[in-house]
Tab-separated table of C-alpha atoms in Angstrom:
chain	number	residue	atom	x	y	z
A	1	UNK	CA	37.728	15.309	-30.125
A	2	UNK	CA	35.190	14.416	-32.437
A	3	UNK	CA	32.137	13.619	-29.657
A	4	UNK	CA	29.488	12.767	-31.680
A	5	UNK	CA	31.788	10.065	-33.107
A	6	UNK	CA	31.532	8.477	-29.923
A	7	UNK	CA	27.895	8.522	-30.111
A	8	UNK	CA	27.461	7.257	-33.140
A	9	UNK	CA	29.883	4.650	-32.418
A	10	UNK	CA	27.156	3.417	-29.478
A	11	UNK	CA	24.238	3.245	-31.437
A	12	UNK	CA	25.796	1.174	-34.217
A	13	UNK	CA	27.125	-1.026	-31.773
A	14	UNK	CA	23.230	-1.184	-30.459
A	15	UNK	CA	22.151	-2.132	-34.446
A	16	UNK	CA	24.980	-4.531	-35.592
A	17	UNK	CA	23.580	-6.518	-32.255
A	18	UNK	CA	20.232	-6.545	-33.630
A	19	UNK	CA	18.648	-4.672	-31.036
A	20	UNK	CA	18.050	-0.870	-31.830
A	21	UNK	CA	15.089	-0.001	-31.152
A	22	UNK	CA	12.118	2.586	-32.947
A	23	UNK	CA	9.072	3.474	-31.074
A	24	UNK	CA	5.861	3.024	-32.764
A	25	UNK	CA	3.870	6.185	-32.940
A	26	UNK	CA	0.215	5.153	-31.016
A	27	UNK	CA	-2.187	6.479	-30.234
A	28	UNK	CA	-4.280	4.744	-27.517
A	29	UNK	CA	-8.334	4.961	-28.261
A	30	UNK	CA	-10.102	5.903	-24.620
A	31	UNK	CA	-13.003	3.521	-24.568
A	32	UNK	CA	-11.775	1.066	-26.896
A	33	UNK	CA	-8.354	-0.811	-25.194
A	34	UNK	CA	-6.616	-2.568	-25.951
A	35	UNK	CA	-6.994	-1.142	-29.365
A	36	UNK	CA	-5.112	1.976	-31.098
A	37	UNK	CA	-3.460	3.439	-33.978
A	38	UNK	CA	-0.157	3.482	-35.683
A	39	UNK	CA	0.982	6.445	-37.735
A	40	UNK	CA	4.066	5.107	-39.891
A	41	UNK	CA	4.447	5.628	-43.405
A	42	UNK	CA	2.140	8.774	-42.990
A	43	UNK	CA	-0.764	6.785	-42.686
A	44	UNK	CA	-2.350	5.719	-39.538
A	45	UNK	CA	-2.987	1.644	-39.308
A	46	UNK	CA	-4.694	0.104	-36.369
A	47	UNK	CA	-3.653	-2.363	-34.136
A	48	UNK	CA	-3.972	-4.037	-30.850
A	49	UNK	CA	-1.450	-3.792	-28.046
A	50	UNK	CA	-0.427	-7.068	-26.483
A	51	UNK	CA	2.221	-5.880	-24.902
A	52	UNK	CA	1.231	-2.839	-21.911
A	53	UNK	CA	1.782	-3.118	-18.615
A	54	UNK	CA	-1.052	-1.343	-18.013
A	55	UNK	CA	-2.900	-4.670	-16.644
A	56	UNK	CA	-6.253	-3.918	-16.211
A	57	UNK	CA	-7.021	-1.402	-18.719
A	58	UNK	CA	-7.019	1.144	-15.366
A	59	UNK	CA	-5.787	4.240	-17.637
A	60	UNK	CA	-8.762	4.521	-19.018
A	61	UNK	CA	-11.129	4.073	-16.304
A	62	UNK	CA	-13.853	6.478	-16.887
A	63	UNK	CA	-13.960	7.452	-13.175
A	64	UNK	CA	-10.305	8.038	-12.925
A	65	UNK	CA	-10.663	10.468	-16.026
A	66	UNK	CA	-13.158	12.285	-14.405
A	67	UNK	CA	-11.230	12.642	-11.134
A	68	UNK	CA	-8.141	13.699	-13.231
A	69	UNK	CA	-10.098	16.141	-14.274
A	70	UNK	CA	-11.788	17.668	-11.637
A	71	UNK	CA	-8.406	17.844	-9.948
A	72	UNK	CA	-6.833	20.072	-12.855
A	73	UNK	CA	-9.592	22.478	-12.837
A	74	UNK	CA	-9.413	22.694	-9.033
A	75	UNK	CA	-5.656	22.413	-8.776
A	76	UNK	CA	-4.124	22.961	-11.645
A	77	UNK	CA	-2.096	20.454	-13.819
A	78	UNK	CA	1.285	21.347	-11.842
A	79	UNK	CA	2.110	20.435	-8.696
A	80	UNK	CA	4.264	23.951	-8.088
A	81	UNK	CA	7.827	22.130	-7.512
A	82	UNK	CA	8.994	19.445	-4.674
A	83	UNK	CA	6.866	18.675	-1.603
A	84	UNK	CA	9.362	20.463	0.569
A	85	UNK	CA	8.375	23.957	-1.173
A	86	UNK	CA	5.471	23.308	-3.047
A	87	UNK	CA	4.419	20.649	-3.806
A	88	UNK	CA	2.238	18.585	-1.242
A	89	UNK	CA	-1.591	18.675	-1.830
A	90	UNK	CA	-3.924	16.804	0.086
A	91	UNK	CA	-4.455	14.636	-2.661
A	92	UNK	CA	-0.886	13.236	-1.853
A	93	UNK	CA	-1.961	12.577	1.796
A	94	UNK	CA	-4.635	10.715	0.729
A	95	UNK	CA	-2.696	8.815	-1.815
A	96	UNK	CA	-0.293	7.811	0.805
A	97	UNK	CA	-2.744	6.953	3.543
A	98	UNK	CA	-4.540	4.687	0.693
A	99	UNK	CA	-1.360	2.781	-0.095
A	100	UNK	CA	-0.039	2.455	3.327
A	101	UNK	CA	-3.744	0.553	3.512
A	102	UNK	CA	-3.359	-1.383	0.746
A	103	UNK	CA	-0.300	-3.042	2.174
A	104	UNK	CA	-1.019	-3.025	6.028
A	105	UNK	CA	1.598	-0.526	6.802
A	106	UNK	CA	2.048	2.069	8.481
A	107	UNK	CA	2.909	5.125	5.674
A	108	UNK	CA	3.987	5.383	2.707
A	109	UNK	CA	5.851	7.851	0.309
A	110	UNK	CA	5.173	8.636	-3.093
A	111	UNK	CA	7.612	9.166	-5.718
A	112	UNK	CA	7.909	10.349	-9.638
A	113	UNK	CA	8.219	6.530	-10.880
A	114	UNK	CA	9.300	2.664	-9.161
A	115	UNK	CA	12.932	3.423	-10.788
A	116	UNK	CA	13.300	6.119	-8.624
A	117	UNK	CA	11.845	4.454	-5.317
A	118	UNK	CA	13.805	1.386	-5.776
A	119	UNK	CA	16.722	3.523	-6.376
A	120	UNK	CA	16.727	6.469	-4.238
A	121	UNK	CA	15.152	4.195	-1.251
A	122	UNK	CA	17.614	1.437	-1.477
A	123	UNK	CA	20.758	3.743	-1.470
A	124	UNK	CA	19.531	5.787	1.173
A	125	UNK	CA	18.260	3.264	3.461
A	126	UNK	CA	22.117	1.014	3.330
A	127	UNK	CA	23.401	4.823	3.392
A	128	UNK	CA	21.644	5.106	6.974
A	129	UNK	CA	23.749	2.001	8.044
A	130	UNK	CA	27.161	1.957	8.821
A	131	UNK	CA	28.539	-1.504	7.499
A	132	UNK	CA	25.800	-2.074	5.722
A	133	UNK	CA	25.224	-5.274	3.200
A	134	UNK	CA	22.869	-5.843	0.599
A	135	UNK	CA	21.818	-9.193	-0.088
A	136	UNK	CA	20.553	-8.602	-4.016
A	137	UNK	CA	18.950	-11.391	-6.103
A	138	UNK	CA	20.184	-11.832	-9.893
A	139	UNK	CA	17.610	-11.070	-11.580
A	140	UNK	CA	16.386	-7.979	-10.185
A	141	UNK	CA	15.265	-4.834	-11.415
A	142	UNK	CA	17.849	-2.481	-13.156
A	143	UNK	CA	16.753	0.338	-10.499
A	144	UNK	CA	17.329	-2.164	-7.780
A	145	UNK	CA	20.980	-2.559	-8.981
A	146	UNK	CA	21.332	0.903	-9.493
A	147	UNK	CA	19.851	1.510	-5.529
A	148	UNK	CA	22.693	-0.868	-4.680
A	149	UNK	CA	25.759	0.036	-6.794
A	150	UNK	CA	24.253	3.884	-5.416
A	151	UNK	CA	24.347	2.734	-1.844
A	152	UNK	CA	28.081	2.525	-1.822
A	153	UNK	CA	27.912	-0.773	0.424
A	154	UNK	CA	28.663	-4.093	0.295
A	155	UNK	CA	26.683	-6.537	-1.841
A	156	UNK	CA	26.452	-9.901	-2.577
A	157	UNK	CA	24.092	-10.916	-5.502
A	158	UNK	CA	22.568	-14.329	-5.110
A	159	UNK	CA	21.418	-16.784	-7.216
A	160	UNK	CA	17.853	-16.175	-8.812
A	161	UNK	CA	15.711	-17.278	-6.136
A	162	UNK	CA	18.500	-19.479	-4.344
A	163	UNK	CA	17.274	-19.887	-0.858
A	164	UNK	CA	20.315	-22.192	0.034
A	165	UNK	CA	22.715	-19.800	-1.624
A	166	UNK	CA	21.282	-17.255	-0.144
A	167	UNK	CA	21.702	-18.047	3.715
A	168	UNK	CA	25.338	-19.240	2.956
A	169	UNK	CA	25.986	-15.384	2.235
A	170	UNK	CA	24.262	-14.469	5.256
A	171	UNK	CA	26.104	-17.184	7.203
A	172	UNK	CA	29.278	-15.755	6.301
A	173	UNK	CA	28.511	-12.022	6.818
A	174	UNK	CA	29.466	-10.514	10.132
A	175	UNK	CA	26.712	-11.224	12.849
A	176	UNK	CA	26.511	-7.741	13.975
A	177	UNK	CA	26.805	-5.785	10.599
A	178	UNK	CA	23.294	-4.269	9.279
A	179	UNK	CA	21.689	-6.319	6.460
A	180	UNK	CA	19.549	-5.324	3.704
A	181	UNK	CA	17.772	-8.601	1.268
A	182	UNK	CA	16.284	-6.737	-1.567
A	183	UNK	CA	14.163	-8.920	-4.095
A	184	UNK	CA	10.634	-9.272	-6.209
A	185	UNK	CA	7.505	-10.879	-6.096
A	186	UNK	CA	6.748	-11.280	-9.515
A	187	UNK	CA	9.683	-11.234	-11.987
A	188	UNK	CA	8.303	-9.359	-14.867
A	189	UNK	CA	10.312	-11.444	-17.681
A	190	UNK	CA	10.316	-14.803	-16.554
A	191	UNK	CA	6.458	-14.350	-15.024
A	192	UNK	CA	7.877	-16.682	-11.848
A	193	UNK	CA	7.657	-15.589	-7.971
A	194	UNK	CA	10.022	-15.418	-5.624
A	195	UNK	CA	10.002	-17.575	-2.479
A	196	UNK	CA	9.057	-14.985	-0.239
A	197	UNK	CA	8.606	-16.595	2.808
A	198	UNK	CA	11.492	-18.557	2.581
A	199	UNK	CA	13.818	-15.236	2.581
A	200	UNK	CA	11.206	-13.828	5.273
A	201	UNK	CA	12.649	-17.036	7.897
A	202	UNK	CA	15.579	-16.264	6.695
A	203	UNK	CA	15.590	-12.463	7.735
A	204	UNK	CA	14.382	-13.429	10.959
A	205	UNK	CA	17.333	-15.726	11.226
A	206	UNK	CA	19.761	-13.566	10.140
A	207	UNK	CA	18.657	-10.502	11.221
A	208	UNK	CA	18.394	-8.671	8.229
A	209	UNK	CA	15.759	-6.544	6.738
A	210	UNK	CA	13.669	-6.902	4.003
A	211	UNK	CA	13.103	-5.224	0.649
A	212	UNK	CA	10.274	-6.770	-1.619
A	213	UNK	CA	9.432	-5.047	-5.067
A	214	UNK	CA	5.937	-5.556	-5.650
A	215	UNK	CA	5.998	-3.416	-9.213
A	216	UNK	CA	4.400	-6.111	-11.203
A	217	UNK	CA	2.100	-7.426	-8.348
A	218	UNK	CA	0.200	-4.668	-6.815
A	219	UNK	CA	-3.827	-4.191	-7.736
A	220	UNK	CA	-3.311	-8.229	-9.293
A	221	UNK	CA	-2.489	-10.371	-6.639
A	222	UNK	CA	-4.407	-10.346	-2.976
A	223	UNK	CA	-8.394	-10.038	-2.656
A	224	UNK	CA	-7.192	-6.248	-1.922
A	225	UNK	CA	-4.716	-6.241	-4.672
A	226	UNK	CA	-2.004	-5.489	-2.263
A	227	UNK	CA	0.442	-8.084	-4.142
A	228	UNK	CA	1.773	-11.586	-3.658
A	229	UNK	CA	2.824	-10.551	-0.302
A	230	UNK	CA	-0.927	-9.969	0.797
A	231	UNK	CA	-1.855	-12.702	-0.936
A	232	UNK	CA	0.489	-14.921	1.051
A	233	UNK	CA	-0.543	-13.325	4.060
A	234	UNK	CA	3.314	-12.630	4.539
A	235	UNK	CA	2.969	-8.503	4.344
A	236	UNK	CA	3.980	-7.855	8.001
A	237	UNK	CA	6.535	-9.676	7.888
A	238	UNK	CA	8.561	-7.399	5.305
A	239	UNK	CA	10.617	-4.610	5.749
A	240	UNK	CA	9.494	-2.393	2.865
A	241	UNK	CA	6.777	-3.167	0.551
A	242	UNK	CA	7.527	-1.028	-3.144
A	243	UNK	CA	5.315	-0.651	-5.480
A	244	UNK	CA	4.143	1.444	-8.822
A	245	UNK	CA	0.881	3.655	-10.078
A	246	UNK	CA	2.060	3.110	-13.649
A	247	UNK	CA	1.232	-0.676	-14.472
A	248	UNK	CA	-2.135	-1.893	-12.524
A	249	UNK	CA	-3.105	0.992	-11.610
A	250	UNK	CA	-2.980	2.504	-14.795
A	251	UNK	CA	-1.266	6.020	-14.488
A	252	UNK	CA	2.493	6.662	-12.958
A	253	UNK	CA	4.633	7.127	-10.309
A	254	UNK	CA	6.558	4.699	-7.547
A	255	UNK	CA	6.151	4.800	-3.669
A	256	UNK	CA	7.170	2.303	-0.466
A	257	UNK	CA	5.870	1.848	2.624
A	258	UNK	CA	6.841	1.051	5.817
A	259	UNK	CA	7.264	1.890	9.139
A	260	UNK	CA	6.263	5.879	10.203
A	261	UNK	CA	10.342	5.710	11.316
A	262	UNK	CA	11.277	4.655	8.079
A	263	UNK	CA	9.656	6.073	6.058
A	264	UNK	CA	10.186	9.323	7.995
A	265	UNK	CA	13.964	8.885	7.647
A	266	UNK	CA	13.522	8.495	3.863
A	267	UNK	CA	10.964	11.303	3.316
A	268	UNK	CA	13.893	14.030	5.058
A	269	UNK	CA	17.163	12.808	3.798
A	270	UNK	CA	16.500	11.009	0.214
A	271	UNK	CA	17.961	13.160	-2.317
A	272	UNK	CA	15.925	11.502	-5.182
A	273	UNK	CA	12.754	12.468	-2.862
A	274	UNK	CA	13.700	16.076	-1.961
A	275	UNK	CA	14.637	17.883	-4.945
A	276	UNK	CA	12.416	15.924	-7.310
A	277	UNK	CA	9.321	17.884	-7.951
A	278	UNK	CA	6.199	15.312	-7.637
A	279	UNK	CA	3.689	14.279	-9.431
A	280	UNK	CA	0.933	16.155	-10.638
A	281	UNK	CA	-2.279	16.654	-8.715
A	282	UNK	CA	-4.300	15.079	-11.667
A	283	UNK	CA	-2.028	12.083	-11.431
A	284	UNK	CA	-2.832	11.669	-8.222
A	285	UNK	CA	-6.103	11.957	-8.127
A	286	UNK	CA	-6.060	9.672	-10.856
A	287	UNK	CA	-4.371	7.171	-9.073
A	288	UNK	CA	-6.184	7.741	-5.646
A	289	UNK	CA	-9.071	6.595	-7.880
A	290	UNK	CA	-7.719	3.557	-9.213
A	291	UNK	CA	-6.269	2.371	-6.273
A	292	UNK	CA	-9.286	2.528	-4.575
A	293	UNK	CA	-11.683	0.938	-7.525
A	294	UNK	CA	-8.891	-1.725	-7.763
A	295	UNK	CA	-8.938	-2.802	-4.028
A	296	UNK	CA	-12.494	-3.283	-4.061
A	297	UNK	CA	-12.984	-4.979	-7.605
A	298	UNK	CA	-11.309	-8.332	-7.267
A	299	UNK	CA	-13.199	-9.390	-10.416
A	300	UNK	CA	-10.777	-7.738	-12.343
A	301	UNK	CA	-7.804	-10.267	-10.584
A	302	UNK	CA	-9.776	-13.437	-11.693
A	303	UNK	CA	-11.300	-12.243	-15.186
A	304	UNK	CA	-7.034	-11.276	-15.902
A	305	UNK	CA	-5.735	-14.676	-14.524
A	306	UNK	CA	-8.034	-16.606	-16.602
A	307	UNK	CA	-6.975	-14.639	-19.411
A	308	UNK	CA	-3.788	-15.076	-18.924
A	309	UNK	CA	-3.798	-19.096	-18.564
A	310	UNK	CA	-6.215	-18.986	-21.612
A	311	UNK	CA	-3.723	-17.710	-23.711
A	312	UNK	CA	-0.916	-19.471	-22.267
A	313	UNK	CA	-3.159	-22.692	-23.257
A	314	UNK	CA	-4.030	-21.467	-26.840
A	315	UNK	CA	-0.903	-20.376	-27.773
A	316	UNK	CA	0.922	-23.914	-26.666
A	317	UNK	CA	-1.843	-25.998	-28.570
A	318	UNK	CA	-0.756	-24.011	-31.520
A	319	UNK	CA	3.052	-25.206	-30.877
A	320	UNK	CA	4.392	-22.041	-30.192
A	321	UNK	CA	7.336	-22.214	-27.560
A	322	UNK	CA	5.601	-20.605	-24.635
A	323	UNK	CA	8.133	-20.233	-21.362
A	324	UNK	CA	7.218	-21.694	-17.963
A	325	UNK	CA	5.665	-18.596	-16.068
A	326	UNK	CA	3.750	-19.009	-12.823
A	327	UNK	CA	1.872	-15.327	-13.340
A	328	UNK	CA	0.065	-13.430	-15.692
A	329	UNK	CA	3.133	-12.594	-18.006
A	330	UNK	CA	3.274	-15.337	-21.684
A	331	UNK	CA	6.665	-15.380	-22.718
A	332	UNK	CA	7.760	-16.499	-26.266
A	333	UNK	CA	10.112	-17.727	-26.721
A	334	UNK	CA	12.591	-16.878	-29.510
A	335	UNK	CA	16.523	-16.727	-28.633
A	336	UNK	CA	17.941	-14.613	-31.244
A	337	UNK	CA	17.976	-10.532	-31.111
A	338	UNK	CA	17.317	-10.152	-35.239
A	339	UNK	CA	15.004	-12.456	-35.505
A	340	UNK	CA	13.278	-11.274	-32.494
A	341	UNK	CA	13.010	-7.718	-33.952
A	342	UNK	CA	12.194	-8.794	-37.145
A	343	UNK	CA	9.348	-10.977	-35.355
A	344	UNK	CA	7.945	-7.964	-34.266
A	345	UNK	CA	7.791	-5.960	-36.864
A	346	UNK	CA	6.578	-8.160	-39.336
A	347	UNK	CA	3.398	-8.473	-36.784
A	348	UNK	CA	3.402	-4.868	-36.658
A	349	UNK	CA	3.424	-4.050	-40.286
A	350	UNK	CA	1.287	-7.528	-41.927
A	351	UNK	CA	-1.200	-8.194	-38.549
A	352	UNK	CA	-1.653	-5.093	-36.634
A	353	UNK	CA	-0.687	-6.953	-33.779
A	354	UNK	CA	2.138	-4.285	-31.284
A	355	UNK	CA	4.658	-6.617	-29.262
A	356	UNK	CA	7.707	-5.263	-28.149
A	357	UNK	CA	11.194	-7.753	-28.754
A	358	UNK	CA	12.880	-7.949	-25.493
A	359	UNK	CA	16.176	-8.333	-25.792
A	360	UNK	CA	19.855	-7.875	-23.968
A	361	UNK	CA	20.215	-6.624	-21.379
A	362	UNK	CA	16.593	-6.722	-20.190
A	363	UNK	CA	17.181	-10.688	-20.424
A	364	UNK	CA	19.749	-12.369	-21.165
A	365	UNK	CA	22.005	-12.965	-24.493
A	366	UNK	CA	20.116	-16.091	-26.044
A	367	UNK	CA	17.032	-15.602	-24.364
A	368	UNK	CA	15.784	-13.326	-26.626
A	369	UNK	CA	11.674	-13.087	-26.616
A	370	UNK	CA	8.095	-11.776	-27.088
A	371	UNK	CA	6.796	-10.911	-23.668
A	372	UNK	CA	2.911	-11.290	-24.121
A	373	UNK	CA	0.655	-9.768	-21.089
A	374	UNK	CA	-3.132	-10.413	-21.745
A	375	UNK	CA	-5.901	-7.722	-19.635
A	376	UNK	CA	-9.138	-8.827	-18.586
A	377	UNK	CA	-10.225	-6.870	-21.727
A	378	UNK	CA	-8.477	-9.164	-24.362
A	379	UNK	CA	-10.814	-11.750	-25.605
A	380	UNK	CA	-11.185	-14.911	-27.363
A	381	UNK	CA	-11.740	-13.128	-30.895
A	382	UNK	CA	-8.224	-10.844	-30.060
A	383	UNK	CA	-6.551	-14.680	-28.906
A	384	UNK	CA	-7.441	-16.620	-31.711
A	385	UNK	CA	-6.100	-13.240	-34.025
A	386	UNK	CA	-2.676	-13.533	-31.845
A	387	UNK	CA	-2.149	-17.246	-32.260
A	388	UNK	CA	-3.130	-16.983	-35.715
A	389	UNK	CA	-0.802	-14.074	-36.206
A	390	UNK	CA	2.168	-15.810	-34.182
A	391	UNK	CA	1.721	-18.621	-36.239
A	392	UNK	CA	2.195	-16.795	-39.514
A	393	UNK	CA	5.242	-15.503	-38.265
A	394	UNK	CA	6.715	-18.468	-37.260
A	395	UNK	CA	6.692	-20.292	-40.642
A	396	UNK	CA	7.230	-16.930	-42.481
A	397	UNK	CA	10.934	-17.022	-40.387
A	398	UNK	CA	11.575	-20.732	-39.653
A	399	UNK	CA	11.281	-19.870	-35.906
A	400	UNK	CA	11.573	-23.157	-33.999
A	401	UNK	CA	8.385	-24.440	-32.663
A	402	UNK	CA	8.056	-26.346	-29.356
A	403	UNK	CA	8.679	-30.246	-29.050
C-alpha cells in the first residue's frame, strides 16, 4: 500500500476546497503589539496582527516577563515530568488557588491547554456516571465534542442556544439518569453569549449539572475578569467553570474549577491529567502574574470593549458586511472559502495587515469569514488603516458589500 498516497490524497482534498492553509512566519515585537514581522520571500515585511486571541496584549506584560524569568533561573524551564512524579511546584498551587478565586470556587486544576480540559474533564466526569447524558449545544467547541464523543455516553446536541429545545431533551430523558449540559459563554465565531441563566433554571429543574466554557471570557468579562458568568452574578450556580491562560491572559494552558470533590475526582483518575507532564514553571509564573494584574485592572475590560464597538462602528460606516456579535469578536463577513483565503492574503502581501480566513469546519460551509478581534492597544490610526485596507480588498475582488 502506497501510504503516503493516502496523505496526499487529504491535503488536496483540503486545497481543491479552498482552504489549505500556510502559516505566516512572525515574529511578534515585545514592546510594540500588536505589531510584528513577516519573513516570506526571504525578506522580512511588517505588519499588524488583527487577528490574536491574545486580548489584552497580556504576553507581553513587562511584569509577567520578569516573573517568567525569575522563575527559570530559580526553577528551571522544565517542570521535571507529570505532577504525580515531578512535576508540582508551588507555583502551581498558587496558580490554582488564584483561579479557584477568580471564579468563586472552591479549586481548581490546571492543565497543558483548554482542548485538553474540555476534553479530558468532560469524558471523565460522564465516565464517573453510570447512565450518564450529555446535553451538548451545536456550536460548541471541537474539544467539547471530542470530551463527549470520548465520554462514551449518551448525547443529545441541541440547538445553538435553544432554551425550548433544550428542556424538551431533558423532559424526555429518564428522571433518575445523571445529566451533564455542557455549553459557552462567549462563542468565539459568532461573538454571541449563551443564555446562561436560562440553562442554569433549567439544571435546577432537571437536575442536571452544569458545564460552562469560559475560554473566550475569562480576564474580559466581570469587574474581576472572572467571565460572563461573574459578570452575571450566575458563577455559583454552575457546575464547572473552564477556562484558558492562553487568550486573556496572554500565555497557555487550560484548567476548571469546581468543587474540592470534583475536582479531586478529576485530579486522580483523568488520564489526560495524569500522564501529561505540565506546564512549565515559567509559564506559570507567567500566568500567576497575569491573572492577578488582570483581576485587578478592569481598565483593560472597558478600554477593549470600546475598541471593539469602535471598530464594529467604523468598519459598518464603510459598508463592509460586519456580522451581528454581542462581544468583543468583528466578524466579516465573506461566504466563500477561495475568496476568503485570497482575502487574506492579498491583505497580507499589499497592506501588512495578518487576518486569518476561517473557514469549514471551524464555521460552517457558506459562512466563510474574517474574524477581526481588536485589544485595548489597537487604535484609531491602526482602524482607519484596517477599514481602509478592507475596503481595498473588497473592490479589488467584487466582495459583496452590506445593504
Amino acid at each position: 500500500m502506497d501510504y503516503d498516497a493516502h496523505f496526499r490524497a487529504a491535503v488536496n482534498a483540503v486545497h481543491n476546497e479552498g482552504r489549505y492553509r500556510v502559516f505566516a512566519d512572525l515574529a511578534r515585537k515585545v514592546g510594540d503589539f500588536p505589531h510584528a514581522i513577516n519573513r516570506r520571500d526571504g525578506k522580512e515585511h511588517p505588519v499588524v496582527i488583527w487577528c490574536s486571541n491574545d486580548y489584552l496584549g497580556m504576553g507581553q506584560n513587562p511584569s509577567a516577563i520578569a516573573a517568567a524569568t525569575e522563575a527559570a533561573q530559580t526553577y528551571g524551564v522544565g517542570s521535571g515530568g507529570t505532577r504525580n512524579i515531578s512535576g508540582t511546584t508551588h507555583l502551581h498551587v498558587l496558580l490554582e488557588k488564584e483561579l479557584a478565586g477568580l471564579h468563586g470556587k472552591e479549586s481548581a486544576l490546571l492543565f497543558t491547554s483548554g482542548f485538553v480540559s474540555n476534553d479530558t474533564t468532560i469524558s471523565t466526569v460522564a465516565k464517573m456516571l453510570p447512565g450518564c447524558i450529555i446535553f451538548s449545544d451545536a456550536m460548541n467547541h471541537a474539544s467539547m465534542i471530542d470530551g463527549v464523543r470520548h465520554s462514551g455516553a449518551e448525547k443529545k446536541i441541541f440547538r445553538h442556544n435553544d432554551t425550548a429545545q433544550l428542556e424538551e431533551l431533558l423532559q424526555s430523558a429518564p428522571k433518575d439518569a445523571p445529566k451533564l449540559i455542557v455549553f459557552e459563554s462567549v462563542y468565539s465565531m459568532d461573538g454571541d453569549i449563551a443564555p446562561i441563566a436560562d440553562i442554569c433554571d433549567l439544571a435546577d429543574k432537571y437536575n442536571a449539572m452544569t458545564y460552562l466554557d469560559e475560554v473566550h471570557a475569562v480576564g474580559l468579562y466581570g469587574h474581576g475578569g472572572g467571565g460572563i458568568s461573574e459578570r452575571d452574578n450566575i458563577a455559583d450556580r454552575i457546575t464547572i467553570i473552564e477556562g484558558t491562560l492562553a487568550k486573556a491572559f496572554g500565555t497557555m494552558g487550560g484548567y476548571i474549577t469546581g468543587s474540592a470533590s470534583l475536582v479531586d475526582a478529576i485530579r486522580s483518575t483523568a488520564s489526560g491529567f495524569i500522564f501529561t507532564t505540565t506546564v512549565a514553571p515559567p509559564v506559570v509564573a507567567a500566568a500567576l502574574e497575569n491573572v492577578r494584574y488582570v483581576r485587578t485592572h478592569n481598565e483593560l475590560r472597558v478600554r477593549h470593549q470600546e475598541r471593539a464597538q469602535a471598530l464594529k462602528l467604523k468598519l459598518t460606516a464603510a459598508g463592509l458586511p460586519v456580522m451581528p456579535s454581542s462581544t468583543h469578536i468583528v466578524p466579516v463577513f465573506v461566504g466563500d472559502p477561495v475568496l476568503c483565503k485570497r482575502a487574506t492574503d492579498i491583505l497580507l502581501e499589499q497592506h501588512g495587515v495578518y487576518i486569518q480566513p476561517i473557514n469549514y469546519p471551524t464555521v460552517p460551509k457558506g459562512t466563510e469569514r474574517l474574524r477581526i478581534t481588536p485589544t485595548p492597544l489597537h487604535d484609531d490610526q491602526l482602524m482607519n488603516q484596517l477599514a481602509d485596507a478592507l475596503c481595498a480588498v473588497w473592490r479589488d475582488l467584487e466582495l459583496e458589500l452590506a445593504a
